[in-house]
Every structure is written in C-alpha cells, then in structure tokens.
Amino acid sequence: MPNRLANESSPYLRQHAENPVDWYPWGSEAFERARAEDKPILLSVGYSSCHWCHVMAHESFENPAIAELMNRYFVNVKVDREERPDIDAVYMAAVQAISGQGGWPMTVFLTPDGQPFYAGTYFPPEDAHGRPGFPRVLQFLAEKWQTDRQRILESAAGLTEHLRAAAGRRAGPGDGIAPSTTARAVEAFAESFDTAWGGFGSAPKFPSPSNLEFLLAYAVAHPETEQGQAAGAMALHTLRAMATGGMYDQVGGGFARYSVDDRWVVPHFEKMLYDNAQLARVYLHGYQLTGDGGFARVVHETLEFLLREMQDPEGGFFAALDADSEGIEGKYYLWTVAELEQVLGEDAPLAIAWYGVTAEGNFFDPHHRELTGRNVLTARPDIEDLERRFGLSQDEILDRIETIQERLFYARQERVPPGLDDKVLTNWNGLALAAFAEAARVLGEPAYGIAAARLAEFLQRNAWRDGVLYHTWKAGEARVPGLLEDYVYLGLGLVELFKTTGELRWLDWSRELWEAALARFRDPETGTFFDTASDAEQLIVRQRSFFDAATPSGNGAAALLGLWLGRYFGPAEWERVVEDVAAAVADHLLRAVPGFGTILHAIEFALAPHREIVMVGEPAARAPFEEVVAARYLPFTVIAPTSDALGLPLFEGREPTGQPLAYVCNNMACLAPARTPAELEAQLGPAPAFD
C-alpha cells in the first residue's frame, strides 16, 4: 500500500511512495506525531538524479527489515532538496558540523522540535566501506534515545546554537571593493589552476560556472594587464577542455554534473538544468570574446538539448535527468566497440578513433562488474593522424563526424532514457531564462528568443501571485513560497530578456521582484539577505548564502541584480547593496576564493566604469546596431534597446526621430548619436583580443 508520499507532487518523493517505510513529507503532522509518541525524527534528504540516493533507497528503504526498524523507533520524514533548499541548507550545515563533510543522500536524526543530534550521508545496509551499517546506526541511536536522553538533548541544543551563531556571524576587517581584491583573487585562482586540463584543483572536478564568469569578466575589463590575460587564458582553456571531454555529451549536447577524474572524461551522468543554463552562457561569453565557433556550437547543442528533452509543453524547463537508466549508472550514454560497429558499419573505425573508444573501455562500474568494454565518448583526436590514417582532409573528417554524430544520436534514442524529474523550479528557470534570452541576442537565433519569452510568460502566469513568487510548479500547481534565489535569479534573467527584446515590461517585473526581495529578505542590520522571507516557515536557523555552490550564492546574485537595476532605474542605494554583501565576507573572501566567484563578479561590476548603450528605433530598423553590440562581450554595460524611449531615466531626451540612433555614454559623458553601425563600432573602440 502506498505511503503518504504518493500524494506529493515531487517526482523524488513519489519514487519512495511504495517503500515499506512509513514516510511523512516535511510538515507539522510528522513533528506532532514525534512529540506525541516521544520519538526522534529520521530526516532523509535527496533528489531524483542523485545516484547514491537511489542506491541507499534500494539497499535500505526498500528492505522490509530495515524499514521495520525505522518505523519502530523513528518518525521518518523525506525531503526533496530541490523542492525545499531551505531545509536542505539548514541540515546540511549540521551534517558538515558533525562529520566535517556533506553530500547526498543526507541522513539527519532530530529531536521532535527539529534540533539535529546525529547526521551522516550514505549508510550501507551492513558495515562496509569504513561506514557503519544503517541497521546498526538505527539501533544504536534508538537505544541512546531511551538511555541517554539528556545528553542527546544537550548535544542537539549545543549544535543548534552553534548553527545559529554561524548564521549570524559578523565579518571582521578584510578585503572589500577595491581593484586589489579582484586582482589578488585572479592570482589565487592561478595557484590552483590545472595547466594541463583546465579547471581548479584535483579530481573530482566541477565546472564552477560562477568562477569562469568572473574570470572572463575580469579578462575583458583588464585586457592590458598580466592578471587580465591570465584570467582569460584560465577560463578559455577550461572551456575547451570541458567541451572535448566526456562530461560534455558528444552525441546529444549538454553537460553532466561533474567529472570524477581530472581530465573531464568520466562524468557523474546526471544532467541538471542549472549546470546547462549557466554553462551555455559561459560558452556564449567565450564565443563573444574569441569568435571561436566551437564555443558557439556548444551553446547551440546545449540549448537544443534543453528544448528537446527538458522543456514542459507550457514553456517551463524541468529540473533534471537521472544518472541511471534501467537501474544502471550511465547506461544510456556509454558505447562499446561492438555497438559502434553495429550502428556505423564502415564508418566505425573513424568514430572509434575520433571518440577515443577502446576495447577495454574507460568506464568501470563496481556495482556491475559484468559490464565491460564501455566507453564515455570524448572528442580529442589528433587530426593530422586521422588525415594520414583515413586519407581524408580535415574538412572531410569533420563532415563525416557530423554525420556519425547524427546516426549515433538516433540510435541512442532507441535506448531506455534516464528518468526525468519533471518539476519546474523558479530559480533554475531564471538561470535558463538568462541563457536563452542572451543567446537569442548574441547568436541571432529567433527560436531562443521565443523560448525565453514563453518561459517568462509561463513563470509570470504560474509562479507569480499577488506579489509573491513561488518556488516550484508541477502539473498545474505552484507550491512553496519563493526563496531569495527565486527572486534574484529570475530578476537577472528578466534583465537579459529586456536587453534582447526592448520590452520594458520585463525590466519592470524585475524591479518588482527586487523590491520584494528588499522588503522581505533583507536584514536591516547588516544589509545582507536571508535565504528565506520574513514571513516564511521558521526553521531552527534562518540562513544566509554567500558561498557559491553549483549555483550563484543568493547574496552574490542579489548584489548583481542591485547593480543592474540601479544602473537602469537610477537608485544609487540599489548599487550599494554590493558594499554590504562584500563587507559580510571581507575577512575570508581571499582565503576561499573558489567559493566567491559571484561576489567577486559583483565587486568587479561595482568597480567598472558606468557605460550605457541606448538604441532607439523600431526593432527591424535598430537591428544592425544591436548586432554590433551583440558581437562584443560587455559584461558591465547597460544595453537598452527601445522603440518609444519611454520608462527609463536613460531614455530622457532620446525620443524617436524616425531614424535609428545609438547613444554611447561612458561615466556619465555621452558621445554624439551614432547614425550608422560603423559609427557605433568606432565609438565602442577595438574589442580586446583573446584566443
């Protein structure tokens, strides 16, 4: 008989509806039962595309004997971390405080009032891998709850107080908004940069798009300096290495979550909306900076993947694709020599050479040792060697590979696909909105502009009600009041949509979201932002996010949005938000540089000269001016296309004249109107050179 999770909308929670565990969703019912029966709470947090979450579910939550222990001794609560990132953040901090590390699945034991007293991540069904078996953990904690209750309660209270103190911490003196801060940050990145394969540090390697965005923005702002050239070189080398590795899907486009090795070859196979949205923009900026068509190809393939496999019919984008297919990690994406020969026939030898395929394989699954010879495809061939071996020119090889890729794609479509998490998350869709809107402008691809406009309209129609933004949507129902990330990520996406369309309604909605964030999330004492609204459910700690995870920190993204809207609408106090955010991390900003890419980006923005480009005219008439601007990477330039020159302070005195005009202003000093694209090109000056 299904448990309570059968009534939930989250695909991850519904995956556990048939477990013999007596699961509750997060809510008052579970805590009331825990108090009534004097039982601790077992909180299990995961997400649908998490491979080890599936492993623990199969080994423990589907095991009747283990489920019986859970049901006898605990009130069991299941949480989808993507649906409730606020709960996840609070208790992940507890896991890290207790064990020194974190991850998912997350397993936390709580008192009936929600205070944590023991925590971990994955537990095997029996003692293994240096970890205690889950049954032993359950029995030990159940016994301690009965025999050593006071010590548990004191420990839980102490840990909760520690978490509250950490969340309310005030920074000491340190590095703030100064050119030396971002310059030293670039030097710190260089110390951990992998000169061979790109990225930072050792395996496992994550793409860290916020850091790459900062480095590209720094490079274009300081092209004449050694640090600027180094920043550009690190980011571009990393982008090229990732695009040719196996973390990038060489057949269908799009990026997997991360690489388990230092060469970007073997990925953790889940595909997340947030990674692909952010990386599409980073590659787009790399294309603007270098003109490298390979970067544009990655953007096209990644966005086409999202449109093909991740888009809801109403216009929103789904959360994720699982790592597993038919219960086997990576099965959908892997190839053997025999499979390539069967699909490609006489083209197989060229494909085997191009994609680095071997009979031994490069992917080994300890859970399925019988599966051998399987390969993650990469694209790092020696072209000259292929020319000699196959008697083909480079152009002929590339044409053949394009055909081979298409044939492999259609052959792979016949396989059982990975599971799809089809909830729509507002924050991640804000990232996708920015990617599609900016790609439409830069690449001149109308389909991307249509997708961006549909997405914005979808979110406005379904997630925005009476001045409140909602976090998650599925099957016609919006749930969970929005978090800071929802407001500021969507606000930033709407800024990009305005730059592309010139429709002021999108910038006005961004301002509404920003004003709501200021009113409901900002701490009046420090000027920084809480993750949750002032009227949200009160958890044991009200967290603030400064450190980038896989997505930008809430405070970093808020600082960026304040800068953009301050420069569009005029309030200087919006631009000064970055000062409060930077001050909050001043004493450790440069001691943990990889975690602060978004705040560093905002600091560099705050330091940048004010620059505006206003283009006045009907869309078709002003398009040649927009093409000039779109060809350049201008990370800190206010771009404002308009047909009527109404609604923004920077439109004053620039009414339409019947002839399209472009106005360029630098540090509040404006040049004469440019009447032709060539004049605009001359006013913008030479673009920085990077390759």
XYZ file of C-alpha atoms in Angstrom:
691
model
C 0.000 0.000 0.000
C 1.481 3.421 -0.919
C 2.592 5.691 1.911
C 1.872 9.414 2.286
C 4.423 10.390 -0.363
C 2.043 9.157 -3.058
C 0.134 12.424 -2.560
C 3.167 14.645 -3.173
C 3.982 16.421 -6.448
C 7.766 15.958 -6.248
C 8.917 13.095 -8.505
C 11.653 12.301 -5.983
C 9.192 11.904 -3.129
C 6.841 9.868 -5.273
C 9.708 7.481 -6.072
C 9.526 6.477 -2.392
C 5.757 6.092 -2.228
C 5.922 2.286 -2.413
C 8.663 1.919 0.223
C 7.723 -0.118 3.306
C 8.977 2.895 5.296
C 6.158 4.920 6.862
C 7.330 8.161 5.273
C 5.947 11.608 6.002
C 6.586 14.680 3.888
C 8.050 17.624 5.807
C 5.293 19.270 7.808
C 3.540 19.693 11.140
C 1.938 16.233 11.036
C 5.293 14.470 11.362
C 6.517 16.682 14.205
C 3.231 16.371 16.089
C 3.455 12.582 15.905
C 7.080 12.646 17.075
C 6.098 14.707 20.121
C 3.030 12.584 20.839
C 4.943 9.281 20.635
C 8.184 10.659 22.112
C 10.230 9.506 19.106
C 13.125 11.154 17.316
C 12.763 12.110 13.668
C 14.794 10.476 10.921
C 15.163 13.093 8.177
C 16.283 11.784 4.777
C 17.094 14.388 2.114
C 17.959 13.686 -1.519
C 16.965 14.443 -5.088
C 15.818 12.452 -8.081
C 19.008 12.499 -10.149
C 21.276 11.553 -7.216
C 22.835 8.142 -7.932
C 23.727 7.325 -4.320
C 20.259 8.384 -3.196
C 18.902 5.629 -5.430
C 21.471 3.174 -4.078
C 20.515 3.816 -0.454
C 16.824 3.679 -1.320
C 17.245 0.263 -2.953
C 19.506 -1.145 -0.234
C 17.725 0.223 2.838
C 14.376 1.912 2.235
C 13.079 -0.975 0.101
C 14.373 -3.523 2.627
C 11.469 -4.682 4.862
C 13.718 -5.491 7.828
C 15.437 -2.095 7.786
C 12.103 -0.341 7.198
C 10.689 -2.123 10.253
C 13.484 -0.688 12.430
C 12.883 2.789 11.013
C 9.148 2.585 11.636
C 9.508 1.132 15.143
C 11.951 3.679 16.504
C 11.560 6.862 14.435
C 9.150 9.178 12.663
C 10.517 9.181 9.125
C 10.497 12.335 7.002
C 11.527 12.541 3.326
C 12.555 15.846 1.707
C 13.386 16.713 -1.890
C 16.292 19.117 -1.514
C 15.417 20.834 -4.784
C 11.877 21.487 -3.613
C 12.970 22.663 -0.140
C 16.501 24.033 -0.417
C 15.930 25.972 2.798
C 15.522 22.765 4.816
C 18.432 21.209 2.978
C 20.735 24.152 3.729
C 19.962 24.175 7.461
C 20.542 20.478 8.000
C 23.475 20.234 5.593
C 25.205 22.743 7.847
C 24.550 20.327 10.707
C 25.952 17.384 8.741
C 29.103 19.359 7.983
C 29.461 20.464 11.595
C 29.125 16.884 12.849
C 31.112 14.985 10.221
C 33.271 17.599 8.508
C 31.789 16.767 5.123
C 28.458 16.769 3.337
C 26.589 15.359 0.377
C 23.527 13.403 -0.578
C 21.742 11.317 0.435
C 21.678 13.266 3.666
C 20.570 11.444 6.799
C 19.896 13.511 9.937
C 18.400 12.496 13.265
C 16.373 15.207 15.012
C 14.639 15.786 18.298
C 10.846 16.248 17.985
C 11.374 20.017 17.862
C 13.711 19.728 14.885
C 17.137 20.052 16.531
C 19.802 17.748 14.989
C 21.834 15.413 17.183
C 23.403 12.922 14.725
C 23.963 13.057 10.969
C 25.674 11.476 8.006
C 25.221 10.890 4.299
C 25.072 7.440 2.711
C 24.893 4.462 5.058
C 25.286 0.937 3.616
C 22.852 -1.834 4.637
C 25.652 -3.500 6.589
C 29.094 -2.437 7.791
C 31.170 -1.638 4.693
C 33.481 0.980 3.134
C 34.550 2.102 6.614
C 30.957 3.076 7.402
C 28.627 1.526 9.966
C 25.668 -0.344 8.572
C 22.379 1.545 8.650
C 20.625 -1.010 10.936
C 23.407 -0.668 13.479
C 23.093 3.129 13.405
C 19.322 2.910 13.878
C 19.538 0.533 16.824
C 22.360 2.457 18.499
C 20.523 5.797 18.294
C 17.217 4.271 19.382
C 18.911 2.847 22.472
C 20.647 6.144 23.254
C 17.329 7.994 22.897
C 15.961 5.808 25.705
C 19.023 5.527 27.935
C 20.954 8.758 27.429
C 18.246 11.252 26.516
C 19.604 14.197 28.455
C 22.982 14.027 26.775
C 21.305 13.851 23.347
C 19.135 16.888 24.100
C 22.117 18.869 25.374
C 24.121 17.922 22.294
C 21.242 18.925 19.992
C 20.796 22.255 21.773
C 24.523 22.963 21.586
C 24.700 22.120 17.891
C 21.655 24.264 17.136
C 23.195 27.189 18.990
C 26.406 26.698 17.007
C 24.446 26.790 13.727
C 22.628 29.960 14.787
C 25.859 31.641 15.782
C 27.455 30.716 12.461
C 24.453 32.062 10.527
C 24.580 35.341 12.463
C 28.344 35.752 12.270
C 29.742 39.252 11.609
C 32.836 39.564 9.456
C 35.977 41.196 10.691
C 38.053 43.665 8.667
C 39.364 42.394 5.365
C 39.204 42.784 1.617
C 36.375 44.837 0.169
C 35.502 46.651 -3.024
C 38.916 47.542 -4.391
C 40.865 46.708 -7.563
C 43.403 44.851 -5.444
C 40.710 42.435 -4.219
C 39.785 41.076 -7.630
C 43.390 41.166 -8.865
C 44.525 39.072 -5.908
C 41.593 36.725 -6.470
C 42.848 36.038 -10.007
C 46.279 35.269 -8.573
C 44.667 32.844 -6.106
C 42.830 31.069 -8.929
C 46.126 30.757 -10.794
C 47.686 28.934 -7.835
C 45.165 26.068 -8.084
C 44.731 26.115 -11.878
C 45.361 22.838 -13.716
C 47.512 23.992 -16.625
C 47.138 20.648 -18.402
C 43.377 20.077 -18.306
C 41.904 23.307 -17.037
C 39.719 23.715 -14.009
C 40.937 24.176 -10.469
C 42.292 21.651 -8.033
C 42.198 17.897 -8.495
C 39.524 15.275 -9.097
C 36.603 15.300 -8.822
C 36.271 18.430 -10.932
C 33.210 20.618 -11.084
C 32.581 23.159 -13.857
C 32.100 26.082 -11.403
C 30.481 28.458 -13.917
C 30.379 31.370 -11.452
C 34.169 31.334 -11.237
C 34.565 31.122 -15.013
C 32.157 34.047 -15.422
C 34.219 36.136 -13.024
C 37.459 35.284 -14.822
C 36.045 36.158 -18.269
C 34.584 39.417 -16.971
C 37.884 40.306 -15.304
C 39.758 39.487 -18.507
C 37.694 41.804 -20.684
C 37.872 44.571 -18.071
C 41.691 44.357 -17.775
C 42.993 43.050 -21.126
C 46.189 45.064 -20.883
C 47.301 43.558 -17.568
C 49.063 40.304 -16.795
C 46.227 39.289 -14.478
C 43.646 40.023 -17.166
C 45.421 37.878 -19.720
C 45.869 35.103 -17.146
C 42.187 35.231 -16.184
C 41.118 34.902 -19.812
C 43.573 32.104 -20.521
C 42.446 30.053 -17.497
C 38.762 30.358 -18.352
C 39.136 29.678 -22.077
C 41.436 26.695 -21.578
C 38.940 25.226 -19.118
C 36.035 25.735 -21.519
C 37.878 23.974 -24.347
C 38.932 21.069 -22.136
C 35.403 20.533 -20.805
C 33.861 20.703 -24.290
C 36.097 17.930 -25.642
C 35.765 15.646 -22.621
C 33.130 13.139 -21.624
C 31.412 15.453 -19.159
C 30.015 17.068 -22.304
C 27.592 14.809 -24.173
C 29.354 14.416 -27.533
C 26.251 12.852 -29.092
C 23.291 14.823 -27.761
C 24.749 18.015 -26.291
C 24.537 19.262 -22.741
C 26.726 18.779 -19.685
C 26.686 16.177 -16.934
C 27.058 17.274 -13.340
C 30.819 16.879 -12.843
C 33.866 14.811 -13.755
C 35.161 12.097 -11.452
C 38.673 12.470 -12.938
C 40.889 15.470 -13.562
C 40.654 15.280 -17.386
C 36.873 15.809 -17.665
C 36.496 12.310 -19.157
C 34.202 10.249 -16.924
C 31.210 12.178 -15.608
C 28.679 11.729 -12.909
C 25.965 11.343 -15.503
C 23.009 13.319 -14.175
C 22.148 16.380 -16.257
C 20.903 19.368 -14.288
C 19.062 22.386 -15.675
C 21.181 24.764 -13.602
C 24.509 23.466 -14.951
C 23.399 23.602 -18.555
C 21.813 27.039 -18.284
C 24.900 28.548 -16.647
C 27.430 26.808 -18.875
C 25.570 27.818 -22.034
C 26.086 31.457 -21.001
C 29.744 30.987 -20.130
C 30.398 29.410 -23.535
C 28.408 32.217 -25.162
C 30.681 34.753 -23.497
C 33.719 32.760 -24.568
C 32.405 32.958 -28.138
C 31.924 36.735 -27.888
C 35.430 37.154 -26.521
C 37.221 34.953 -29.064
C 34.951 34.354 -32.054
C 35.687 30.626 -31.648
C 32.927 28.781 -33.487
C 33.469 25.735 -31.280
C 32.091 27.712 -28.340
C 29.014 28.717 -30.352
C 28.480 25.053 -31.291
C 28.428 24.076 -27.608
C 25.873 26.814 -26.890
C 23.631 25.646 -29.733
C 23.874 21.970 -28.795
C 23.284 22.636 -25.104
C 20.233 24.829 -25.642
C 18.838 22.436 -28.241
C 19.220 19.633 -25.680
C 17.216 21.679 -23.166
C 14.490 22.434 -25.713
C 14.306 18.821 -26.849
C 14.471 16.946 -23.548
C 13.813 19.350 -20.682
C 11.010 21.688 -21.768
C 7.481 21.443 -20.428
C 4.804 21.930 -23.118
C 3.711 25.135 -21.359
C 7.171 26.681 -21.653
C 8.952 25.997 -18.368
C 12.013 23.763 -18.042
C 12.273 20.591 -15.998
C 14.788 20.127 -13.215
C 16.994 17.165 -14.165
C 17.702 13.898 -15.920
C 18.870 10.982 -13.776
C 22.314 9.434 -13.955
C 20.767 5.965 -14.158
C 18.893 4.169 -16.898
C 17.322 0.769 -16.206
C 18.947 0.971 -12.778
C 22.485 1.212 -14.187
C 24.578 4.364 -13.928
C 25.416 5.928 -17.290
C 23.931 3.089 -19.344
C 22.184 5.461 -21.757
C 25.399 7.304 -22.662
C 28.030 4.530 -22.916
C 29.257 2.692 -26.028
C 31.255 -0.454 -26.759
C 33.294 -1.064 -29.880
C 30.734 -3.671 -30.992
C 27.843 -1.207 -30.593
C 29.610 1.391 -32.721
C 30.368 -1.196 -35.390
C 26.742 -2.303 -35.435
C 25.383 1.233 -35.800
C 28.021 2.739 -38.093
C 29.341 -0.094 -40.229
C 32.267 1.117 -42.342
C 32.312 4.480 -40.517
C 33.004 2.759 -37.179
C 36.843 2.924 -37.390
C 36.759 6.711 -37.856
C 34.274 7.099 -34.995
C 36.352 4.855 -32.720
C 39.422 6.974 -33.412
C 37.628 10.305 -33.088
C 35.820 9.494 -29.841
C 38.755 7.713 -28.147
C 36.956 4.374 -27.860
C 38.887 1.258 -26.815
C 38.030 -2.404 -26.386
C 38.889 -2.136 -22.673
C 36.680 0.893 -22.141
C 37.168 3.888 -19.873
C 34.163 3.454 -17.562
C 34.027 0.786 -14.863
C 31.053 0.268 -12.554
C 31.879 -1.595 -9.326
C 28.191 -2.452 -8.934
C 28.054 -4.138 -12.360
C 31.431 -5.736 -12.914
C 29.968 -7.933 -15.635
C 29.555 -4.867 -17.880
C 32.925 -4.323 -19.548
C 34.378 -2.501 -22.528
C 32.100 0.523 -22.106
C 33.255 3.971 -23.153
C 32.378 7.558 -22.375
C 32.878 9.369 -25.677
C 35.415 12.201 -25.836
C 36.481 14.344 -28.793
C 40.243 14.813 -28.551
C 41.623 13.279 -31.738
C 44.923 14.031 -33.418
C 43.514 15.451 -36.662
C 46.773 15.082 -38.595
C 46.984 11.434 -37.580
C 43.415 10.858 -38.752
C 44.172 12.551 -42.058
C 47.052 10.130 -42.621
C 45.219 7.014 -41.423
C 41.989 7.583 -43.336
C 43.249 9.541 -46.337
C 40.810 12.367 -45.702
C 41.173 16.122 -45.410
C 40.248 17.879 -42.178
C 37.018 19.203 -43.715
C 36.095 15.729 -44.948
C 36.713 14.267 -41.481
C 34.554 16.934 -39.844
C 31.746 16.326 -42.341
C 31.884 12.581 -41.690
C 31.895 13.106 -37.909
C 28.827 15.336 -38.174
C 27.002 12.517 -39.958
C 28.306 9.938 -37.479
C 27.123 12.044 -34.545
C 23.641 12.232 -36.043
C 23.497 8.473 -36.607
C 24.634 7.784 -33.043
C 22.041 10.213 -31.735
C 19.163 8.442 -33.471
C 20.493 5.022 -32.455
C 20.698 6.179 -28.833
C 17.115 7.396 -28.999
C 16.084 3.741 -29.191
C 17.527 3.085 -25.714
C 15.596 3.416 -22.477
C 16.228 7.032 -21.416
C 17.202 8.165 -17.923
C 14.442 9.168 -15.555
C 13.168 12.736 -15.787
C 12.468 14.967 -12.788
C 9.668 16.999 -14.320
C 9.095 19.620 -11.653
C 9.739 23.228 -12.696
C 11.875 25.238 -10.266
C 11.673 29.022 -10.492
C 15.270 29.724 -9.515
C 16.774 27.351 -12.069
C 14.339 28.584 -14.696
C 15.599 32.099 -14.015
C 19.056 30.863 -14.998
C 17.602 29.254 -18.125
C 15.782 32.477 -18.995
C 19.057 34.407 -18.952
C 20.722 31.777 -21.164
C 18.018 31.662 -23.833
C 17.485 35.429 -23.880
C 21.161 36.276 -24.215
C 21.799 33.516 -26.770
C 18.942 34.878 -28.887
C 20.589 38.306 -28.880
C 24.161 37.164 -29.468
C 23.587 34.323 -31.931
C 20.631 35.897 -33.725
C 18.569 32.755 -33.210
C 14.828 33.604 -33.107
C 13.871 30.217 -31.605
C 15.838 31.040 -28.468
C 14.086 34.386 -28.125
C 10.711 32.674 -28.473
C 11.707 30.134 -25.801
C 12.834 32.934 -23.465
C 9.605 34.916 -23.883
C 7.464 31.782 -23.405
C 9.392 30.939 -20.258
C 8.963 34.420 -18.776
C 5.246 34.363 -19.560
C 4.937 30.868 -18.076
C 6.552 31.968 -14.808
C 4.521 35.154 -14.619
C 1.311 33.206 -15.216
C 2.035 30.252 -12.925
C 4.571 31.238 -10.266
C 3.737 34.913 -9.519
C 0.622 35.506 -7.449
C -0.376 38.684 -5.610
C 3.193 39.888 -5.323
C 4.537 36.531 -4.106
C 6.775 34.298 -6.191
C 6.527 30.513 -5.768
C 9.460 28.142 -5.908
C 8.167 25.000 -7.596
C 5.470 24.091 -10.133
C 4.211 20.768 -11.406
C 1.041 19.625 -13.130
C -0.664 22.990 -12.836
C 0.122 23.598 -9.164
C 2.603 26.118 -7.755
C 3.950 25.276 -4.297
C 6.450 26.501 -1.680
C 6.757 30.284 -1.298
C 9.830 31.519 -3.109
C 13.290 31.811 -1.664
C 15.803 34.585 -2.279
C 17.290 32.661 -5.210
C 13.908 32.545 -6.937
C 13.537 36.319 -6.834
C 17.065 37.306 -7.797
C 17.804 34.628 -10.409
C 14.524 35.405 -12.164
C 15.204 39.125 -11.840
C 18.578 38.706 -13.545
C 17.011 36.609 -16.303
C 14.441 39.336 -16.941
C 17.243 41.903 -17.306
C 18.679 39.765 -20.116
C 15.239 39.424 -21.717
C 14.880 43.207 -21.735
C 18.285 43.600 -23.389
C 17.110 41.232 -26.110
C 13.571 42.482 -26.697
C 13.494 46.094 -25.535
C 10.159 45.309 -23.841
C 10.111 47.378 -20.686
C 7.521 45.119 -19.027
C 10.239 42.577 -18.325
C 12.534 45.123 -16.680
C 9.586 46.451 -14.671
C 8.825 42.942 -13.398
C 12.488 42.525 -12.480
C 12.204 45.712 -10.420
C 9.070 44.344 -8.689
C 10.941 41.197 -7.752
C 13.881 43.234 -6.493
C 11.707 45.487 -4.354
C 10.018 42.392 -2.903
C 13.446 40.914 -2.123
C 14.496 44.115 -0.367
C 11.314 44.192 1.691
C 11.029 40.524 2.631
C 14.559 39.049 2.621
C 16.956 41.847 3.577
C 18.375 42.103 7.071
C 18.064 45.769 8.143
C 21.032 45.435 10.481
C 23.637 44.152 8.021
C 22.110 44.966 4.648
C 22.600 41.360 3.534
C 19.900 38.872 2.589
C 18.401 35.817 4.245
C 17.632 32.766 2.109
C 14.010 32.752 3.304
C 11.427 35.516 3.556
C 10.486 37.187 6.810
C 7.044 35.542 6.663
C 8.288 32.061 5.640
C 8.166 28.925 7.764
C 10.541 29.386 10.680
C 13.210 26.678 10.774
C 15.726 26.286 13.589
C 18.109 28.638 11.748
C 17.481 31.418 9.211
C 20.351 31.006 6.804
C 22.162 33.446 4.519
C 24.113 32.227 1.484
C 27.352 33.893 0.457
C 29.286 30.876 -0.766
C 28.606 29.668 -4.306
C 27.590 26.048 -4.606
C 26.656 24.681 -8.029
C 24.652 27.894 -8.473
C 25.406 31.504 -7.509
C 25.058 32.449 -3.867
C 21.845 34.259 -3.031
C 23.694 37.301 -1.706
C 26.065 37.410 -4.665
C 23.196 37.235 -7.144
C 21.300 39.897 -5.180
C 24.316 42.205 -5.385
C 24.440 41.728 -9.162
C 20.725 42.419 -9.550
C 21.014 45.556 -7.439
C 23.842 46.805 -9.645
C 21.934 46.183 -12.879
C 18.669 47.730 -11.719
C 20.432 50.631 -10.032
C 22.083 51.479 -13.332
C 18.857 51.099 -15.304
C 16.486 52.882 -12.917
C 18.824 55.188 -11.013
C 18.622 54.497 -7.250
C 22.204 54.619 -6.025
C 21.282 52.690 -2.874
C 20.496 49.619 -5.006
C 24.009 49.695 -6.387
C 25.431 49.996 -2.875
C 23.959 46.640 -1.830
C 27.192 45.103 -3.100
C 29.077 47.018 -0.395
C 27.093 45.317 2.366
C 27.459 41.896 0.758
C 31.209 42.300 0.248
C 31.664 43.560 3.808
C 29.947 40.444 5.167
C 32.677 38.185 3.738
C 35.587 40.626 3.782
C 37.697 38.700 6.275
C 37.682 35.427 4.321
C 36.941 36.425 0.725
C 40.503 35.838 -0.443
C 41.061 32.825 1.790
C 38.401 30.797 -0.034
C 38.347 32.372 -3.491
C 36.711 29.426 -5.358
C 33.570 29.854 -3.259
C 33.056 33.527 -4.032
C 33.011 33.812 -7.822
C 29.630 35.574 -7.857
C 30.566 38.117 -5.183
C 33.901 38.743 -6.925
C 31.970 39.273 -10.161
C 29.746 41.797 -8.369
C 32.781 43.595 -6.918
C 34.325 43.869 -10.383
C 30.989 45.205 -11.685
C 30.901 47.830 -8.922
C 34.419 48.935 -9.866
C 33.640 49.122 -13.581
C 33.014 52.497 -15.241
C 29.385 53.324 -15.896
C 28.670 52.615 -19.552
C 25.350 52.711 -21.375
C 24.320 51.941 -24.924
C 20.821 53.088 -25.866
C 19.495 52.083 -29.284
C 16.345 53.912 -30.413
C 14.154 52.788 -33.299
C 11.723 50.141 -34.378
C 13.114 46.602 -33.911
C 13.920 45.981 -37.583
C 15.495 49.409 -38.000
C 17.721 49.226 -34.919
C 18.741 45.579 -35.525
C 22.058 46.471 -37.260
C 23.096 48.457 -34.169
C 22.117 45.570 -31.908
C 24.241 43.195 -33.990
C 27.299 45.404 -33.418
C 26.707 45.334 -29.660
C 25.904 41.607 -29.569
C 29.224 40.742 -31.189
C 31.077 42.091 -28.137
C 31.358 40.698 -24.638
C 30.220 43.646 -22.479
C 29.616 42.175 -19.020
C 29.083 45.501 -17.242
C 27.425 47.625 -19.931
C 23.800 48.736 -19.674
C 22.205 47.773 -23.000
C 18.834 49.408 -23.666
C 17.002 48.945 -26.963
C 13.734 50.879 -27.259
C 11.074 51.796 -29.775
C 9.493 54.709 -27.885
C 12.194 55.859 -25.428
C 9.735 55.834 -22.538
C 10.018 54.489 -18.999
C 13.706 54.773 -18.052
C 15.791 57.757 -16.940
C 18.437 56.999 -19.555
C 15.818 57.418 -22.321
C 15.219 61.082 -21.487
C 15.937 63.381 -24.432
C 16.313 60.464 -26.800
C 12.875 60.367 -28.356
C 12.496 58.621 -31.719
C 13.328 60.813 -34.705
C 12.310 58.467 -37.489
C 15.936 57.396 -37.959
C 17.509 54.673 -35.801
C 20.180 56.072 -33.499
C 22.589 54.660 -30.943
C 23.829 56.586 -27.914
C 27.014 55.601 -26.096
C 27.777 57.097 -22.689
C 30.867 56.473 -20.574
C 30.977 57.659 -16.947
C 28.013 59.999 -17.474
C 29.615 61.612 -20.557
C 27.792 60.892 -23.816
C 29.132 60.848 -27.332
C 27.277 62.217 -30.335
C 24.498 59.895 -31.535
C 25.771 57.163 -33.857
C 23.740 57.175 -37.056
C 25.261 54.058 -38.623
C 26.537 50.738 -37.319
C 30.023 51.750 -38.440
C 29.870 54.881 -36.297
C 28.745 52.807 -33.323
C 31.591 50.364 -33.919
C 34.073 53.246 -33.910
C 32.649 54.711 -30.711
C 32.934 51.373 -28.906
C 36.599 51.115 -29.881
C 38.626 47.976 -30.543
C 37.497 44.819 -28.780
C 40.036 43.078 -26.502
C 41.863 40.243 -28.250
C 41.795 36.763 -26.743
C 42.149 33.393 -28.445
